[in-house]
């Protein structure tokens, strides 16, 4: 059985959308298995940019089935907006091509309000930089067993009852703690109903679809990055779901044995959006240059991404917790013109040198990176299509990443377009 998992190996924004789009040709179906519309995957095909937040990145390939798994939290309004945007550009987004698990939890209006109210209520360093999309509160309701699932859209009496029951608690939080006006359950119901009815034809048993299509290949598309994982990331500056490869089975509804390849997406440098520790961050002209050349703005929020040198300590941890079998290296072209280049190969922490991140809360903020320098290059890589076409210094940089992680780099992206890719092996 051929199950390929694509995960971000840093803090997200590594370019997973492009890699999923490229690999879609090898499989019959593409599955999103966690996260929500707090993630944005950017695809560039023939110079045309498409940004997706919920619908899997394989949607631009005709004849491929796209699935949204039970591990996703789905904003029904955003989902319908994406349907309309894609349809307007000529993409087939009919239920024959796109299916949503009946077990997928739904982001409600009150989840978004609670998310933004809670972040605004926090002070200073307690802020975590949430996108305010309602992701965390929706996962909270899921864990508390009071969530609304996509299957509830079929039973409108049940849906209405669950909304009314949930909003007793939500309105107490909004009014008594966060000093916000209450929501009217009837108004919430009225706004949701037409959208819910539109989504019903897309509902399916996604687990069964995966089982049927595994012999033809299924690609599992992760969102965010490993170090935003709720368990294994830089807690509390993390997302609200498990972003690691192991969650692909639970978040999609298949056996772990079906996952035969794990492709870690690695940006040739490091970026991070929002708050949280970032050992190799550059707050100087070099960091500004990376940000400008790489057009480093969040695809979902538009926020400026923080930039820094590549961090091999972070990557080693990603290899360990994901079982990464191969690396897809993105944005190598952005490093052209920077000389020398630096890679953090270990940290100094409490008087010792370590090869893996410390695990105490916010401990990553107290480490000092130990750097290794490599020569840079000044050539434009955009037209390179073979590894041998790259400058020797660029080839050496890729080889050093392989040495530091113990994982082969099988794909190198030298530009945003689908065609600007070098395949190795």
Coordinates of C-alpha atoms in Angstrom, one line a residue, residues 49-419:
X49 CA -0.8 31.8 -8.0
X50 CA -3.5 29.9 -6.1
X51 CA -3.7 30.0 -2.3
X52 CA -5.6 27.2 -0.6
X53 CA -6.6 27.0 3.1
X54 CA -8.7 23.9 3.4
X55 CA -9.1 22.2 0.1
X56 CA -6.1 19.8 -0.6
X57 CA -3.4 21.1 -2.9
X58 CA -4.0 18.4 -5.4
X59 CA -7.2 20.0 -6.5
X60 CA -5.6 21.6 -9.6
X61 CA -5.0 18.2 -11.1
X62 CA -8.0 16.8 -13.0
X63 CA -9.0 13.2 -12.2
X64 CA -7.6 13.3 -8.6
X65 CA -9.8 12.8 -5.6
X66 CA -9.3 15.3 -2.8
X67 CA -10.3 14.4 0.7
X68 CA -10.7 16.4 4.0
X69 CA -10.1 14.0 6.9
X70 CA -11.6 13.8 10.4
X71 CA -8.5 15.4 11.9
X72 CA -9.2 18.7 10.2
X73 CA -11.4 21.5 11.7
X74 CA -13.4 23.0 8.9
X75 CA -14.8 26.5 8.7
X76 CA -17.8 26.0 6.5
X77 CA -17.9 29.6 5.3
X78 CA -14.2 29.5 4.3
X79 CA -14.7 26.2 2.6
X80 CA -17.6 27.5 0.5
X81 CA -15.5 30.6 -0.4
X82 CA -12.7 28.4 -1.7
X83 CA -15.2 26.4 -3.7
X84 CA -16.4 29.6 -5.4
X85 CA -13.0 31.0 -6.0
X86 CA -11.7 27.7 -7.6
X87 CA -14.9 27.3 -9.7
X88 CA -14.5 30.8 -11.0
X89 CA -11.1 30.0 -12.3
X90 CA -12.3 26.9 -14.1
X91 CA -11.4 24.2 -11.5
X92 CA -13.8 21.3 -11.0
X93 CA -14.8 21.3 -7.3
X94 CA -17.9 19.1 -7.6
X95 CA -18.6 16.4 -5.0
X96 CA -17.2 13.8 -7.5
X97 CA -13.7 15.3 -6.9
X98 CA -13.9 16.6 -3.3
X99 CA -15.2 14.8 -0.2
X100 CA -15.4 15.8 3.5
X101 CA -15.3 13.3 6.3
X102 CA -18.6 13.1 8.3
X103 CA -16.4 13.1 11.4
X104 CA -14.7 16.4 10.6
X105 CA -15.3 19.0 13.4
X106 CA -16.8 22.3 12.4
X107 CA -15.5 25.8 13.3
X108 CA -18.4 27.8 14.6
X109 CA -18.9 31.5 14.7
X110 CA -18.4 31.5 18.5
X111 CA -15.1 29.7 18.1
X112 CA -13.7 32.6 16.1
X113 CA -15.0 35.2 18.5
X114 CA -13.6 33.3 21.5
X115 CA -10.2 32.9 19.8
X116 CA -9.8 36.7 19.1
X117 CA -11.2 37.7 22.4
X118 CA -8.9 35.4 24.3
X119 CA -5.8 36.6 22.5
X120 CA -6.8 40.3 23.0
X121 CA -7.3 39.6 26.7
X122 CA -3.7 38.3 27.1
X123 CA -0.9 40.7 28.0
X124 CA 2.7 40.9 26.7
X125 CA 4.6 37.7 26.5
X126 CA 1.5 35.6 27.2
X127 CA 0.3 36.3 23.6
X128 CA 0.9 33.3 21.3
X129 CA 0.2 34.9 18.0
X130 CA -2.9 32.9 17.1
X131 CA -4.4 33.6 13.7
X132 CA -7.9 34.1 15.3
X133 CA -9.6 31.6 13.0
X134 CA -11.2 29.6 15.8
X135 CA -8.9 26.6 15.4
X136 CA -8.0 26.2 19.1
X137 CA -11.5 26.6 20.5
X138 CA -12.9 24.1 18.0
X139 CA -10.3 21.5 19.0
X140 CA -11.1 22.2 22.6
X141 CA -14.8 21.4 22.0
X142 CA -13.8 18.3 20.2
X143 CA -11.7 17.1 23.2
X144 CA -14.6 18.1 25.6
X145 CA -17.0 16.0 23.5
X146 CA -19.3 18.9 22.8
X147 CA -18.2 19.7 19.2
X148 CA -20.3 20.0 16.1
X149 CA -19.3 17.6 13.3
X150 CA -20.0 17.7 9.6
X151 CA -22.4 14.8 9.9
X152 CA -24.6 17.0 12.1
X153 CA -25.4 19.1 9.0
X154 CA -27.6 16.2 7.8
X155 CA -29.8 16.3 11.0
X156 CA -30.9 20.0 11.3
X157 CA -32.8 19.4 14.5
X158 CA -29.7 17.9 16.2
X159 CA -27.6 20.7 14.8
X160 CA -29.8 23.4 16.2
X161 CA -30.0 21.6 19.6
X162 CA -26.2 21.4 19.8
X163 CA -25.7 25.1 18.9
X164 CA -28.2 26.1 21.6
X165 CA -26.5 23.9 24.2
X166 CA -23.0 25.0 23.3
X167 CA -23.8 28.7 23.4
X168 CA -24.9 28.7 27.0
X169 CA -21.3 28.2 28.0
X170 CA -19.9 30.3 25.2
X171 CA -22.0 33.4 26.0
X172 CA -21.0 33.2 29.6
X173 CA -17.3 33.3 28.6
X174 CA -17.9 36.1 26.1
X175 CA -19.9 38.3 28.4
X176 CA -18.5 37.6 31.9
X177 CA -14.8 37.0 31.2
X178 CA -14.0 38.8 27.9
X179 CA -16.6 41.6 28.2
X180 CA -18.0 40.9 24.7
X181 CA -21.6 41.1 23.6
X182 CA -23.5 37.7 23.6
X183 CA -24.3 35.8 20.4
X184 CA -27.9 35.0 19.6
X185 CA -28.2 31.2 19.0
X186 CA -31.0 31.7 16.5
X187 CA -29.0 34.2 14.5
X188 CA -26.0 31.7 14.5
X189 CA -28.4 29.0 13.3
X190 CA -29.8 31.2 10.5
X191 CA -26.4 32.1 9.2
X192 CA -25.1 28.6 9.2
X193 CA -28.0 26.7 7.8
X194 CA -27.7 27.6 4.0
X195 CA -24.0 27.0 4.1
X196 CA -24.4 23.6 5.9
X197 CA -27.0 22.5 3.3
X198 CA -24.5 23.3 0.6
X199 CA -21.8 21.2 2.2
X200 CA -24.0 18.1 2.8
X201 CA -23.5 16.6 -0.8
X202 CA -19.7 16.6 -0.1
X203 CA -19.9 14.4 3.0
X204 CA -18.5 10.9 2.8
X205 CA -16.8 8.1 4.7
X206 CA -13.3 9.3 3.9
X207 CA -11.7 6.3 5.7
X208 CA -13.4 4.0 3.2
X209 CA -12.3 6.1 0.2
X210 CA -8.7 5.9 1.4
X211 CA -8.8 2.1 1.8
X212 CA -10.1 1.7 -1.7
X213 CA -7.5 4.0 -3.3
X214 CA -4.4 3.0 -1.3
X215 CA -3.2 0.5 -3.9
X216 CA -3.1 3.4 -6.4
X217 CA -1.4 5.7 -4.0
X218 CA -2.7 8.3 -1.5
X219 CA -0.9 11.5 -0.5
X220 CA -1.4 12.8 3.1
X221 CA -1.0 16.6 3.2
X222 CA 0.0 18.1 6.6
X223 CA -0.5 21.7 7.6
X224 CA 1.9 24.0 9.6
X225 CA 5.2 22.4 10.6
X226 CA 6.6 19.9 13.1
X227 CA 7.7 22.5 15.6
X228 CA 4.2 23.8 15.9
X229 CA 2.9 20.4 16.9
X230 CA 0.8 20.5 20.1
X231 CA 3.0 17.9 21.8
X232 CA 6.4 18.1 20.1
X233 CA 6.6 21.8 19.2
X234 CA 7.8 24.9 21.0
X235 CA 4.9 24.8 23.5
X236 CA 2.9 26.9 24.3
X237 CA 3.8 28.7 21.0
X238 CA 2.2 25.9 18.9
X239 CA -0.9 25.1 16.9
X240 CA -3.8 23.1 18.4
X241 CA -3.3 19.8 16.5
X242 CA -0.6 17.1 16.0
X243 CA 1.3 18.1 12.9
X244 CA 3.7 15.2 12.8
X245 CA 3.5 12.3 10.3
X246 CA 2.1 9.9 12.9
X247 CA -1.1 11.8 13.0
X248 CA -1.8 11.2 9.3
X249 CA -3.2 7.8 10.2
X250 CA -5.5 9.1 13.0
X251 CA -6.5 12.3 11.2
X252 CA -7.4 10.5 8.0
X253 CA -8.7 7.2 9.2
X254 CA -6.2 4.6 8.0
X255 CA -3.7 2.1 9.5
X256 CA -0.2 3.4 10.3
X257 CA 1.2 0.5 8.2
X258 CA -0.2 2.3 5.1
X259 CA 2.2 5.2 5.5
X260 CA 5.3 4.0 3.5
X261 CA 7.1 7.3 2.8
X262 CA 7.5 10.5 4.8
X263 CA 8.7 13.5 2.9
X264 CA 9.9 16.3 5.1
X265 CA 9.7 19.8 3.5
X266 CA 12.6 21.9 4.4
X267 CA 13.1 25.5 3.5
X268 CA 16.7 26.3 2.7
X269 CA 16.7 28.8 5.5
X270 CA 14.3 29.1 8.5
X271 CA 11.2 31.2 8.9
X272 CA 8.6 31.6 11.7
X273 CA 5.3 33.6 11.8
X274 CA 4.0 35.0 15.1
X275 CA 5.5 34.7 18.6
X276 CA 7.8 32.0 20.0
X277 CA 11.5 31.2 20.3
X278 CA 13.6 31.2 17.2
X279 CA 17.3 30.5 17.9
X280 CA 18.7 31.4 14.4
X281 CA 16.6 34.5 13.8
X282 CA 18.3 37.3 12.0
X283 CA 17.1 40.8 13.0
X284 CA 19.6 42.5 10.7
X285 CA 20.0 43.4 7.0
X286 CA 20.6 39.7 6.1
X287 CA 17.3 38.7 7.7
X288 CA 15.5 41.6 5.9
X289 CA 17.1 40.5 2.7
X290 CA 15.9 36.9 3.0
X291 CA 12.4 38.2 3.9
X292 CA 12.3 40.5 0.8
X293 CA 13.8 38.0 -1.6
X294 CA 11.7 35.1 -0.4
X295 CA 8.5 37.3 -0.2
X296 CA 8.0 35.9 3.3
X297 CA 4.5 36.9 4.2
X298 CA 2.0 34.4 5.7
X299 CA -0.3 33.0 3.1
X300 CA -3.2 33.1 5.6
X301 CA -2.6 36.2 7.7
X302 CA -0.3 38.3 5.5
X303 CA 2.0 38.7 8.5
X304 CA 5.7 39.2 7.9
X305 CA 7.6 36.1 8.5
X306 CA 10.7 36.2 10.7
X307 CA 13.8 34.9 8.9
X308 CA 17.0 33.2 10.0
X309 CA 19.7 30.7 9.1
X310 CA 19.0 27.0 8.6
X311 CA 18.7 25.2 11.9
X312 CA 20.0 21.6 11.7
X313 CA 19.1 21.0 15.4
X314 CA 15.4 21.6 14.6
X315 CA 15.7 19.4 11.5
X316 CA 17.2 16.5 13.5
X317 CA 14.3 16.5 15.9
X318 CA 11.9 16.6 12.9
X319 CA 13.6 13.5 11.4
X320 CA 13.3 11.8 14.7
X321 CA 9.6 12.4 15.5
X322 CA 8.4 12.0 11.9
X323 CA 10.5 9.2 10.6
X324 CA 11.4 11.3 7.5
X325 CA 12.6 9.2 4.7
X326 CA 13.4 11.9 2.2
X327 CA 13.7 15.7 2.1
X328 CA 12.2 18.2 -0.4
X329 CA 14.3 21.3 -0.1
X330 CA 12.5 24.6 -1.1
X331 CA 13.6 28.1 -1.9
X332 CA 17.2 27.4 -2.5
X333 CA 17.2 30.2 -5.0
X334 CA 16.5 32.8 -2.3
X335 CA 20.0 32.2 -0.8
X336 CA 21.8 33.3 -4.0
X337 CA 23.9 36.4 -3.1
X338 CA 24.4 35.6 0.6
X339 CA 28.0 34.8 1.3
X340 CA 29.0 33.1 3.6
X341 CA 26.0 31.0 4.6
X342 CA 25.6 29.6 8.1
X343 CA 23.9 26.5 9.5
X344 CA 23.3 25.9 13.2
X345 CA 24.7 22.5 13.8
X346 CA 24.1 22.3 17.6
X347 CA 23.1 24.5 20.6
X348 CA 24.9 25.6 23.7
X349 CA 22.5 25.0 26.6
X350 CA 23.2 25.1 30.3
X351 CA 26.9 24.9 29.7
X352 CA 26.7 21.9 27.4
X353 CA 26.5 21.4 23.6
X354 CA 23.4 19.5 22.5
X355 CA 22.3 18.1 19.1
X356 CA 18.5 18.2 19.9
X357 CA 16.3 20.9 21.2
X358 CA 15.8 21.1 25.0
X359 CA 12.3 20.1 26.2
X360 CA 11.5 22.5 29.0
X361 CA 8.8 25.2 28.4
X362 CA 10.3 28.0 26.3
X363 CA 13.8 26.5 26.8
X364 CA 14.6 27.1 23.2
X365 CA 14.6 30.8 24.0
X366 CA 17.7 30.3 26.2
X367 CA 20.0 28.4 23.8
X368 CA 22.9 29.7 21.7
X369 CA 23.3 28.3 18.2
X370 CA 26.7 27.0 17.2
X371 CA 27.2 27.8 13.6
X372 CA 29.1 26.3 10.7
X373 CA 29.9 28.5 7.7
X374 CA 29.7 27.4 4.1
X375 CA 30.6 29.4 1.0
X376 CA 27.7 31.1 -0.8
X377 CA 27.0 31.6 -4.5
X378 CA 25.8 34.5 -6.6
X379 CA 24.2 32.7 -9.6
X380 CA 20.5 32.8 -10.5
X381 CA 19.2 29.3 -10.0
X382 CA 15.7 29.8 -11.6
X383 CA 16.6 28.0 -14.8
X384 CA 18.4 25.0 -13.2
X385 CA 16.7 21.7 -13.9
X386 CA 19.4 19.2 -13.1
X387 CA 21.4 19.0 -9.9
X388 CA 24.6 19.4 -11.9
X389 CA 23.4 22.7 -13.2
X390 CA 23.6 24.2 -9.7
X391 CA 26.8 26.1 -8.6
X392 CA 29.3 23.9 -6.7
X393 CA 28.6 25.9 -3.5
X394 CA 24.9 25.2 -3.8
X395 CA 25.5 21.5 -4.4
X396 CA 27.7 21.5 -1.3
X397 CA 25.0 23.2 0.8
X398 CA 22.5 20.5 -0.2
X399 CA 25.0 17.8 0.6
X400 CA 25.7 19.2 4.0
X401 CA 22.0 19.2 4.8
X402 CA 22.0 15.5 4.0
X403 CA 25.0 14.9 6.2
X404 CA 23.6 16.8 9.1
X405 CA 20.1 15.1 9.0
X406 CA 21.1 11.6 7.7
X407 CA 18.3 11.9 5.1
X408 CA 18.6 12.2 1.3
X409 CA 17.4 15.4 -0.4
X410 CA 15.3 14.0 -3.3
X411 CA 13.9 17.3 -4.6
X412 CA 15.2 20.8 -4.8
X413 CA 12.9 23.8 -5.6
X414 CA 14.6 26.7 -7.3
X415 CA 11.6 28.9 -7.8
X416 CA 7.9 29.1 -7.0
X417 CA 6.5 27.6 -10.2
X418 CA 5.7 24.0 -10.6
X419 CA 8.4 23.6 -13.3

